[in-house]
Short mmCIF file of C-alpha atoms and ligand atoms in Angstrom, two decimals:
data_model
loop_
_atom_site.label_atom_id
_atom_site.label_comp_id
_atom_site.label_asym_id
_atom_site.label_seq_id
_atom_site.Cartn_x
_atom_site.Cartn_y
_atom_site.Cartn_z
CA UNK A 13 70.17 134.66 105.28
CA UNK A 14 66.54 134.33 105.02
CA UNK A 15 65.06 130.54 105.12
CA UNK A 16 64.10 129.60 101.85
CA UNK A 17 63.24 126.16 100.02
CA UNK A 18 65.65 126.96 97.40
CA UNK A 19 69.14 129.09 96.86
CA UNK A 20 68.44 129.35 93.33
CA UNK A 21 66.70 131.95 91.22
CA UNK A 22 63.13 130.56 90.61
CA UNK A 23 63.63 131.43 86.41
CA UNK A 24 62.31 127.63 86.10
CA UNK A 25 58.98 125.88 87.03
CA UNK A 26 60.62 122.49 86.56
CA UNK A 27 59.08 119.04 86.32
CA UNK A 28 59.03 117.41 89.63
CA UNK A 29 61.26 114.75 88.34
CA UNK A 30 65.84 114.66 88.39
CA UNK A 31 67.26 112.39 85.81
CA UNK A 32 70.77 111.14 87.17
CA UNK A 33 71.68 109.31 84.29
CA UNK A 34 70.96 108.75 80.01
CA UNK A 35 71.97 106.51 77.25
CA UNK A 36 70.62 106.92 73.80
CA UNK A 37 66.97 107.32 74.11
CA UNK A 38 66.68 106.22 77.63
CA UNK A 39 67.15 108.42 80.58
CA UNK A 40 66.43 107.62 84.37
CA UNK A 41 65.82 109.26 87.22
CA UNK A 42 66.92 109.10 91.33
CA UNK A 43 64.23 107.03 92.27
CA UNK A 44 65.38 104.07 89.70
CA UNK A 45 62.51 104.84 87.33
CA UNK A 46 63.42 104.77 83.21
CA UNK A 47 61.85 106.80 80.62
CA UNK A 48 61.44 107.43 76.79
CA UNK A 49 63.15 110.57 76.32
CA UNK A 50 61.26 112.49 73.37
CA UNK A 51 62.30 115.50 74.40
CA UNK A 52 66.48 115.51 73.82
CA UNK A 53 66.57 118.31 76.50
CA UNK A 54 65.04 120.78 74.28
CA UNK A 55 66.51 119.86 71.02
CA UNK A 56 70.33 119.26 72.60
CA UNK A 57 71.14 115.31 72.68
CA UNK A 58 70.17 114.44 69.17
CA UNK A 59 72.53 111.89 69.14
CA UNK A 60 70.72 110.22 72.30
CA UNK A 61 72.24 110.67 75.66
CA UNK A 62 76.22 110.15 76.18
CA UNK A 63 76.60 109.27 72.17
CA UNK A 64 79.83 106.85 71.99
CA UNK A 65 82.14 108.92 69.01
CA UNK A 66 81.46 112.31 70.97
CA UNK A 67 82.06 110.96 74.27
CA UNK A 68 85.47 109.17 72.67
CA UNK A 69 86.61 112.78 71.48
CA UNK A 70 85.67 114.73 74.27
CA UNK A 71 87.33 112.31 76.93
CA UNK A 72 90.63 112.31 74.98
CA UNK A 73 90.30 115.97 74.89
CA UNK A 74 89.95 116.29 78.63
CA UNK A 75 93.35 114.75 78.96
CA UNK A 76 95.03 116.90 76.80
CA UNK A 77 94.24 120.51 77.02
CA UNK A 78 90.69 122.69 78.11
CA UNK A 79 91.46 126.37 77.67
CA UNK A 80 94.02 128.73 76.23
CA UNK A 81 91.84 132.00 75.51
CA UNK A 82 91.97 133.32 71.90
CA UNK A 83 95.03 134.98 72.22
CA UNK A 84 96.43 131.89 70.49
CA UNK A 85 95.81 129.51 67.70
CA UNK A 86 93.36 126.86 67.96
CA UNK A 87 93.65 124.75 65.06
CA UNK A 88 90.28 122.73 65.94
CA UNK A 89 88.43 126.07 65.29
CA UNK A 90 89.49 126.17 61.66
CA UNK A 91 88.54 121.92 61.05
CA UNK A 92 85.18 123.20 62.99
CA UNK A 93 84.50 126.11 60.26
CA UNK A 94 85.72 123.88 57.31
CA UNK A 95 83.31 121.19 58.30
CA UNK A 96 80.13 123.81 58.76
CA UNK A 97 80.99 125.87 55.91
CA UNK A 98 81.93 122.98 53.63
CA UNK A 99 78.21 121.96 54.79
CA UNK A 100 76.45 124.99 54.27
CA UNK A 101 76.29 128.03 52.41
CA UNK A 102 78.22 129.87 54.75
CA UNK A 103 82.09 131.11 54.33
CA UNK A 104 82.77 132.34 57.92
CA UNK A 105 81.77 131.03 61.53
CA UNK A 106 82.36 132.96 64.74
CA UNK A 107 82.26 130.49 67.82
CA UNK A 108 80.86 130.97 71.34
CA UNK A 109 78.64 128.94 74.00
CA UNK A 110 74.50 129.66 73.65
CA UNK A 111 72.27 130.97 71.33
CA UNK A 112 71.32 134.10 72.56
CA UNK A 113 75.18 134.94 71.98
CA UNK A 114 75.28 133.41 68.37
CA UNK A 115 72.32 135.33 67.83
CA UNK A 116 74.03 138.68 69.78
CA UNK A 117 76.87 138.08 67.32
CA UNK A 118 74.36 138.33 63.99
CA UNK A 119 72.84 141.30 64.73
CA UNK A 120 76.06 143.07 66.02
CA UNK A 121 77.42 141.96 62.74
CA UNK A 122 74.09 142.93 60.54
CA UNK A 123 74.11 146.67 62.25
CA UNK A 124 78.16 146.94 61.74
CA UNK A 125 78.48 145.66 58.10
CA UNK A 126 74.69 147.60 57.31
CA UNK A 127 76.51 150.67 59.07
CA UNK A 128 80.08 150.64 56.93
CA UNK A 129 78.73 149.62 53.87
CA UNK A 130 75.10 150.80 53.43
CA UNK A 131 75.07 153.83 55.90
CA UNK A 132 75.36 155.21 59.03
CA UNK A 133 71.60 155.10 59.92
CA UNK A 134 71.26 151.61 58.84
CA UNK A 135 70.48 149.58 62.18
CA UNK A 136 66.78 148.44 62.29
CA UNK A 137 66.02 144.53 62.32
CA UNK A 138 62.85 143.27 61.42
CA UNK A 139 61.34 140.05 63.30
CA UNK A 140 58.40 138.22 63.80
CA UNK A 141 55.22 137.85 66.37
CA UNK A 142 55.59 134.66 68.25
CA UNK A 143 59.39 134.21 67.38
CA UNK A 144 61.91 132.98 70.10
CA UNK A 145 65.46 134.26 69.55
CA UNK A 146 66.95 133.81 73.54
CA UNK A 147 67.12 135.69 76.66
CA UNK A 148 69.76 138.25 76.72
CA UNK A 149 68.21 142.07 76.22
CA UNK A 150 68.94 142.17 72.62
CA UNK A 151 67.82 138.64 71.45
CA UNK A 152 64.99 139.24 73.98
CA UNK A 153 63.60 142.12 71.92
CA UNK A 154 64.30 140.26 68.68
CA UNK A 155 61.89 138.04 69.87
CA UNK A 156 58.32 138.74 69.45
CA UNK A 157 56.63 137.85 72.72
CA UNK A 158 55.58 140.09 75.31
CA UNK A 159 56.06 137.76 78.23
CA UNK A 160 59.50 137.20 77.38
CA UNK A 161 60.18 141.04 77.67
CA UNK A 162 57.46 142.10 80.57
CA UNK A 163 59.61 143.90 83.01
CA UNK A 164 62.89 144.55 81.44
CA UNK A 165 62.14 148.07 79.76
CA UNK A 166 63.59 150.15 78.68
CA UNK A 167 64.54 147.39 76.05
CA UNK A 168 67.52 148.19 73.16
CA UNK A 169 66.32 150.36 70.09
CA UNK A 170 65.98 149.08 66.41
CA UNK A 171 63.66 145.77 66.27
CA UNK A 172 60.13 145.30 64.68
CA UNK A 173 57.65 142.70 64.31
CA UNK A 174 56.08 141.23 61.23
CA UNK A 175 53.63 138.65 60.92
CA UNK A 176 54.84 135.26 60.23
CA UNK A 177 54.14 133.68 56.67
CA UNK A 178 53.11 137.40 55.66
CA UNK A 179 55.08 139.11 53.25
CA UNK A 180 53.08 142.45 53.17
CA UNK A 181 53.57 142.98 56.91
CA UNK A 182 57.43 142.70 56.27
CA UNK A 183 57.28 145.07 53.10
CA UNK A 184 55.10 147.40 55.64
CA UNK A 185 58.00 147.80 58.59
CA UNK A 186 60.94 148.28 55.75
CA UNK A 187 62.11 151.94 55.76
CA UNK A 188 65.49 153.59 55.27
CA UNK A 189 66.94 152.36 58.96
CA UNK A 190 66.17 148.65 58.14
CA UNK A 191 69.28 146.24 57.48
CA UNK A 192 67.90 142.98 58.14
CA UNK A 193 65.59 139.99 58.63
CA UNK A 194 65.93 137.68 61.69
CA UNK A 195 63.32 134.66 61.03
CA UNK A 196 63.60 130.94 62.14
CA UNK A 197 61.96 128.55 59.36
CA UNK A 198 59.97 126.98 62.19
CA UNK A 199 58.82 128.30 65.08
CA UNK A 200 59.74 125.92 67.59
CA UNK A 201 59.12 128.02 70.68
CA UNK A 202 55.94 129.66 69.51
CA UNK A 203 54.49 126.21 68.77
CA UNK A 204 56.27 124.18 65.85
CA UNK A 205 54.96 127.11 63.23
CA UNK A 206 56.72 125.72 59.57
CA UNK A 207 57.39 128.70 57.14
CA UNK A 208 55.40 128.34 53.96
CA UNK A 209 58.16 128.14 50.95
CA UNK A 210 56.59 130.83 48.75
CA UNK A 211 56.92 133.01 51.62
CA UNK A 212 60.46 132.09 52.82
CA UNK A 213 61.36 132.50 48.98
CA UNK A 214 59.49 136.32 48.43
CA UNK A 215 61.44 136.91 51.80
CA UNK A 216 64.66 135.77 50.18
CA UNK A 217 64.07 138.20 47.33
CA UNK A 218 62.63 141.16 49.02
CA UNK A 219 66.24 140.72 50.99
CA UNK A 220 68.15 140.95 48.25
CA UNK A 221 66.10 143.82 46.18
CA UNK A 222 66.28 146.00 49.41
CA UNK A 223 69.88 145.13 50.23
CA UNK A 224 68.64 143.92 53.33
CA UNK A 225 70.57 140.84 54.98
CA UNK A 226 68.60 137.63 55.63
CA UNK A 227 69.19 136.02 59.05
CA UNK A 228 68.05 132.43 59.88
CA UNK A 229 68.18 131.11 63.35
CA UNK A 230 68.43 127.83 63.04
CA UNK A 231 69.58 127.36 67.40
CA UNK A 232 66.65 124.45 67.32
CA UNK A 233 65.97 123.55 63.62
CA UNK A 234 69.78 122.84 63.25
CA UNK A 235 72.09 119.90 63.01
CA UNK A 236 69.58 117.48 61.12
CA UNK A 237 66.63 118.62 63.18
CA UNK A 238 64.00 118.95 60.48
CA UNK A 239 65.37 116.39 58.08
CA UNK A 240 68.07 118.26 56.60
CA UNK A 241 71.19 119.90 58.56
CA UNK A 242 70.05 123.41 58.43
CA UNK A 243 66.72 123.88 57.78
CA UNK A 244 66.94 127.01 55.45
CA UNK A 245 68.06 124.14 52.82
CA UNK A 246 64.12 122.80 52.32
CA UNK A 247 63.14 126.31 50.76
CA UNK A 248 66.21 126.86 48.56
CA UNK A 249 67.50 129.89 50.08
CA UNK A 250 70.33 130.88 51.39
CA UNK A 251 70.72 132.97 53.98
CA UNK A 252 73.82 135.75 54.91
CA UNK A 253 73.99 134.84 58.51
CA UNK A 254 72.64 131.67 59.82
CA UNK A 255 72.84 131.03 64.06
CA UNK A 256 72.97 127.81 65.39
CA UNK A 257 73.74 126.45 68.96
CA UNK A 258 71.31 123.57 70.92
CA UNK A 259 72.75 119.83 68.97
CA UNK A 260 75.92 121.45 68.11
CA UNK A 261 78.14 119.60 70.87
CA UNK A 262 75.46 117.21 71.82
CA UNK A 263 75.17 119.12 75.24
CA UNK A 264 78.66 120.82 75.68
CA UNK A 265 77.44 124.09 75.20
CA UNK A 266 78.69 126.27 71.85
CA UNK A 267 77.00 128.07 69.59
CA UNK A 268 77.93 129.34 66.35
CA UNK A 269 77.37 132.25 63.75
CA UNK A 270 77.75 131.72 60.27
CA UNK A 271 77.97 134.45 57.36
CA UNK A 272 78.83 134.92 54.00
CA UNK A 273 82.51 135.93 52.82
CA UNK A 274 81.15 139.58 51.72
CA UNK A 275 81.00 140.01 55.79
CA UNK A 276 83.55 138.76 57.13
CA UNK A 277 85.26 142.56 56.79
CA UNK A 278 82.53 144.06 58.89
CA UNK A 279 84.18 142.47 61.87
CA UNK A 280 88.17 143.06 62.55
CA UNK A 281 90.52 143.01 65.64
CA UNK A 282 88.73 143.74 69.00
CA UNK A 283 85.27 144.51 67.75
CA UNK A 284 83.94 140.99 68.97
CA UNK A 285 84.76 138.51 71.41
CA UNK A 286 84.33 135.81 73.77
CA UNK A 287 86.43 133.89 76.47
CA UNK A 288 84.50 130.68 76.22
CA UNK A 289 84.07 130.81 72.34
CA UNK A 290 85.21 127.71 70.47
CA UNK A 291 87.24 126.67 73.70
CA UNK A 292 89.62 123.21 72.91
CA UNK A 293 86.75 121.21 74.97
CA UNK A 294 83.95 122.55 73.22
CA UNK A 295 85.45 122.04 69.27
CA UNK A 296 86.59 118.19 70.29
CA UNK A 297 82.67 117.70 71.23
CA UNK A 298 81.30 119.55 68.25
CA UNK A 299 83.74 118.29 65.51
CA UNK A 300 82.88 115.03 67.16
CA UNK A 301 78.95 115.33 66.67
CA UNK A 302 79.14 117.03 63.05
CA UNK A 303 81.30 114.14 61.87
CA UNK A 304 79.06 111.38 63.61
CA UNK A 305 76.02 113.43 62.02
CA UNK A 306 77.79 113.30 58.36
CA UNK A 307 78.79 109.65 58.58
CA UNK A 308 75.95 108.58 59.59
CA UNK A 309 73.52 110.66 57.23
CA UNK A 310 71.68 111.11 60.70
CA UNK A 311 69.61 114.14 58.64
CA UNK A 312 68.49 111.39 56.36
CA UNK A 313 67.18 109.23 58.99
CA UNK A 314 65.68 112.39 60.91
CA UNK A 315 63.37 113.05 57.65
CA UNK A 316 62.40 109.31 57.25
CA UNK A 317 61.90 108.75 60.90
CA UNK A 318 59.86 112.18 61.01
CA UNK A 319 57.84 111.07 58.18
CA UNK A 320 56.75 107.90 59.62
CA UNK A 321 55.99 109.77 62.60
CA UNK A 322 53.65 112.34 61.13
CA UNK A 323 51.56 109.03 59.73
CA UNK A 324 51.63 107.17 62.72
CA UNK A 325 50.68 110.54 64.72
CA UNK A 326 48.01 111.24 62.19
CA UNK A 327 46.32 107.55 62.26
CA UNK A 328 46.05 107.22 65.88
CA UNK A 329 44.65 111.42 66.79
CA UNK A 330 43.48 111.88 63.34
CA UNK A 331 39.91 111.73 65.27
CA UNK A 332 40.67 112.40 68.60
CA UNK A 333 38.23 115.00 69.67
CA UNK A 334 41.25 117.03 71.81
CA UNK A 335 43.19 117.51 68.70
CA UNK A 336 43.31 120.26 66.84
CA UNK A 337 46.34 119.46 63.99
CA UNK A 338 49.81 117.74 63.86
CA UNK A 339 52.67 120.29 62.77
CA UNK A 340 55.49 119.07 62.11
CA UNK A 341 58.98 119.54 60.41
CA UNK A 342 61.10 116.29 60.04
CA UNK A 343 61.34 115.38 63.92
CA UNK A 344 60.52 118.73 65.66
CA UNK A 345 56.92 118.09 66.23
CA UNK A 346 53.93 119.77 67.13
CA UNK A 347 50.23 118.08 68.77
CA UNK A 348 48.25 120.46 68.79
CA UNK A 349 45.41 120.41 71.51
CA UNK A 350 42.40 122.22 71.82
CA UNK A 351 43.22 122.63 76.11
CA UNK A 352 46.22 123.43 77.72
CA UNK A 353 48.12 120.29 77.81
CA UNK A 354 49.87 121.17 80.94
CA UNK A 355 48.33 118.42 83.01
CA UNK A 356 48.46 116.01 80.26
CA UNK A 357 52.40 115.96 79.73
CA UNK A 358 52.62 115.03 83.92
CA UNK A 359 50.23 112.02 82.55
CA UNK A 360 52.67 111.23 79.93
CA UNK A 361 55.70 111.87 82.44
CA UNK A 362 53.98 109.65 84.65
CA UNK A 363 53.62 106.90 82.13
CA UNK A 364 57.83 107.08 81.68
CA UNK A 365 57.39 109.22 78.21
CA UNK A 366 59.70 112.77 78.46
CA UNK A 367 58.10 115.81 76.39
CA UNK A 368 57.55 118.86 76.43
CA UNK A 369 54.79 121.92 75.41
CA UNK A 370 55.70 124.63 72.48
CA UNK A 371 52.95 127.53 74.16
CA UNK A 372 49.71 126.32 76.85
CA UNK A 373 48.24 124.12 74.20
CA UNK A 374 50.84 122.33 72.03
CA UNK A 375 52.61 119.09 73.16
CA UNK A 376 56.41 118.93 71.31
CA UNK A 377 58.00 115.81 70.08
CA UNK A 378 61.44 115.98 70.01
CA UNK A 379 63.00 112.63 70.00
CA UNK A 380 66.46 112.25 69.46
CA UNK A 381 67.66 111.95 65.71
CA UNK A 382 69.22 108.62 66.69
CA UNK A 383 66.10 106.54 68.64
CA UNK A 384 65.27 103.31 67.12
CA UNK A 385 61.83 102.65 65.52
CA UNK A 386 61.18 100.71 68.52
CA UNK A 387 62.06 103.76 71.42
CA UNK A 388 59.91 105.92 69.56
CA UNK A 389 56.69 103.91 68.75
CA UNK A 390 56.34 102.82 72.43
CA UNK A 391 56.77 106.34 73.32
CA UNK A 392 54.41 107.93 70.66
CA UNK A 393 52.01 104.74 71.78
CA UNK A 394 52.10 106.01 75.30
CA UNK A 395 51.46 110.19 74.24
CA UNK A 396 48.85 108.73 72.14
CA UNK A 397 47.14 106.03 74.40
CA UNK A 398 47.09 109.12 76.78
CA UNK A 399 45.30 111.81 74.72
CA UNK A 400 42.51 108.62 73.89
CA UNK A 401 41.83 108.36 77.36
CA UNK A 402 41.74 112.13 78.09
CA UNK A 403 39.15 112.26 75.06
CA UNK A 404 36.84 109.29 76.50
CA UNK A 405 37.09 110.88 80.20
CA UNK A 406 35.84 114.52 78.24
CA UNK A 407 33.36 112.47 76.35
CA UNK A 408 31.63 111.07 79.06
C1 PLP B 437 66.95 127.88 72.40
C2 PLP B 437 66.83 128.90 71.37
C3 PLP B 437 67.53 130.12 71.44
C4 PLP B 437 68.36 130.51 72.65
O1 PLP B 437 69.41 129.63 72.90
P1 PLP B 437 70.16 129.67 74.33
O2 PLP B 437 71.27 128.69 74.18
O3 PLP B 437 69.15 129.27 75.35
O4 PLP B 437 70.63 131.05 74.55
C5 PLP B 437 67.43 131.00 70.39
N1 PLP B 437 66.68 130.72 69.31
C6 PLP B 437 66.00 129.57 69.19
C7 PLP B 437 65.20 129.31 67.96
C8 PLP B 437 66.04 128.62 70.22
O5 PLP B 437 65.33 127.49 70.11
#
């Protein structure tokens, strides 16, 4: 055994901070010292840390009964699909635990219901430049970033990249192999990137003329993210598969794929799977968070709260010389910086604010859907007190 600093793989550059313990919008660390989480560990918590009615569920469920396989019946999976599909446009849900495997379930079931119904050859997916679809060698080919793919070639056949927001570069990669679109309405990863609607909606119908399906991932712009619970419902679309994973048990991990009736077919007995999918633990936590979200319109409050964000966000850096534009989408937000802003989110760590960077020069917002007004000014007050000072230092 070789001496090393750490047994683990080094896939992370972490912060140099470990939180022990959360509640709500507060989370603190081993040392004693709080902060203003605006980050909801990447879009997870969005009902705050440790949210009362999921923790109420999920403990009861703990007493009762964790696993059973899906040999058998779990009834909790069928209240799960009613509530998303009663929700959504969707008819159908598969269950499992991250979003690279919701989104591993969408385009096995785009290439197998392309494949039976429109044609053997029928396999290619087309997605976009700057796209983040998840890790595993399929999802890491859907998405359009080199440095997620550098050194795992040979990657799997049958994916293409358009141009985001440019319908002639998707009309450009359709041929006879295509059978679908994978898009998310905003780019989260590739730096809080919103979809414009006319393009969402010529996307929409270039789906349907070509018989192409339409896939949404909506892993981070999910569960009342952007101001409404999926975020394919601002542009009036609706999609054949949507993916979703991240807020979905308010940090027990599942994810979910969603489809329309006409595809349920393309799947039967065998041809898709997974041991941890919709487990007893994982639908108490989820039911749990969907029903809190629901009751509690917390997609309402996510588009007013994001609102008064984007004005408070524009007043104070609206002439800060080190910003370049606010992006934002209900409460997934973008600052965009004309530096890397590396060094300036340890500042804001520093100063007891948690956020994070979408790409080297964009600082992301994303502050639980649940904060009060209060939480979140001090916390934009401290980002924004922070880039002021980084201006006058440049200035001078
Ligand atoms: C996080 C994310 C994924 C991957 O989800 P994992 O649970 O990490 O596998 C896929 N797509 C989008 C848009 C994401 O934000």
């Amino acid at each position: 055994m070789v001496q090393q600093a750490s047994r683990l793989f080094p896939t992370y550059a972490r912060f140099p901070i470990t939180l022990v313990r959360g509640e709500g919008s507060r989370l603190w660390d081993d040392q004693g010292k709080e902060y203003i989480d605006l980050m909801s560990g990447l879009a997870v918590a969005n009902l705050g840390h440790v949210p009362a009615p999921v923790k109420e569920k999920l403990v009861a469920q703990l007493d009762q009964l964790w696993h059973v396989s899906n040999l058998f019946h779990i009834p909790n999976q069928e209240k799960l699909a009613k509530l998303l599909t009663d929700n959504s446009c969707a008819d159908a849900v598969f269950f499992c635990s991250t979003g690279a495997e919701a989104n591993e379930a969408a385009i096995k079931l785009a290439r197998r219901y392309a494949q039976k119904v429109l044609g053997e050859d029928r396999h290619e997916i087309i997605t976009f430049h700057q796209s983040f679809h998840g890790r595993t060698l399929a999802t890491l080919t859907a998405t359009g970033q080199e440095k997620v793919q550098e050194g795992f070639h040979p990657l799997p056949a049958g994916f293409s990249y358009a141009t985001f927001n440019d319908i002639e570069s998707v009309k450009n990669l359709i041929n006879d192999r295509t059978c679908a679109v994978m898009i998310e309405m905003v780019q989260a990863e590739g730096g809080v990137i919103t979809a414009d609607p006319a393009f969402i909606q010529q996307l929409a119908e270039l789906c349907k003329e070509k018989n192409l399906l339409l896939i949404v991932d909506e892993i981070q712009t999910g569960m009342g993210r952007t101001g409404k619970l999926f975020a394919y419902e601002h542009y009036g679309i609706e999609p054949d598969i949507f993916t979703m994973a991240k807020g979905l048990g308010s940090g027990f991990p599942i994810g979910a794929m969603l489809g329309k009736a006409k595809l349920a077919p393309a799947f039967s007995a065998g041809s898709h799977g997974s041991t941890f999918g919709g487990t007893p633990i994982a639908m108490a936590a989820a039911i749990a968070t969907v029903e809190y979200m629901l009751s509690d319109k917390i997609a309402d409050r996510a588009s007013e709260l994001g609102e008064w964000t984007l004005n408070l966000l524009n007043e104070k850096l609206g002439t800060n010389p080190l910003v370049e534009q606010i992006r934002s989408k209900g409460l997934l937000i973008g600052i965009v910086c004309k530096q890397p802003v590396a060094e300036i989110i340890s500042e804001i760590h520093a100063a007891g604010v948690l956020v994070v960077s979408a790409g080297p020069q964009v600082i992301r917002l994303l502050p639980s859907l649940t904060i009060s007004k209060e939480d979140l000014q001090q916390g934009l007050d401290v980002v924004c007190d922070i880039l002021a000072s980084k201006a006058a230092a440049l200035v001078q």
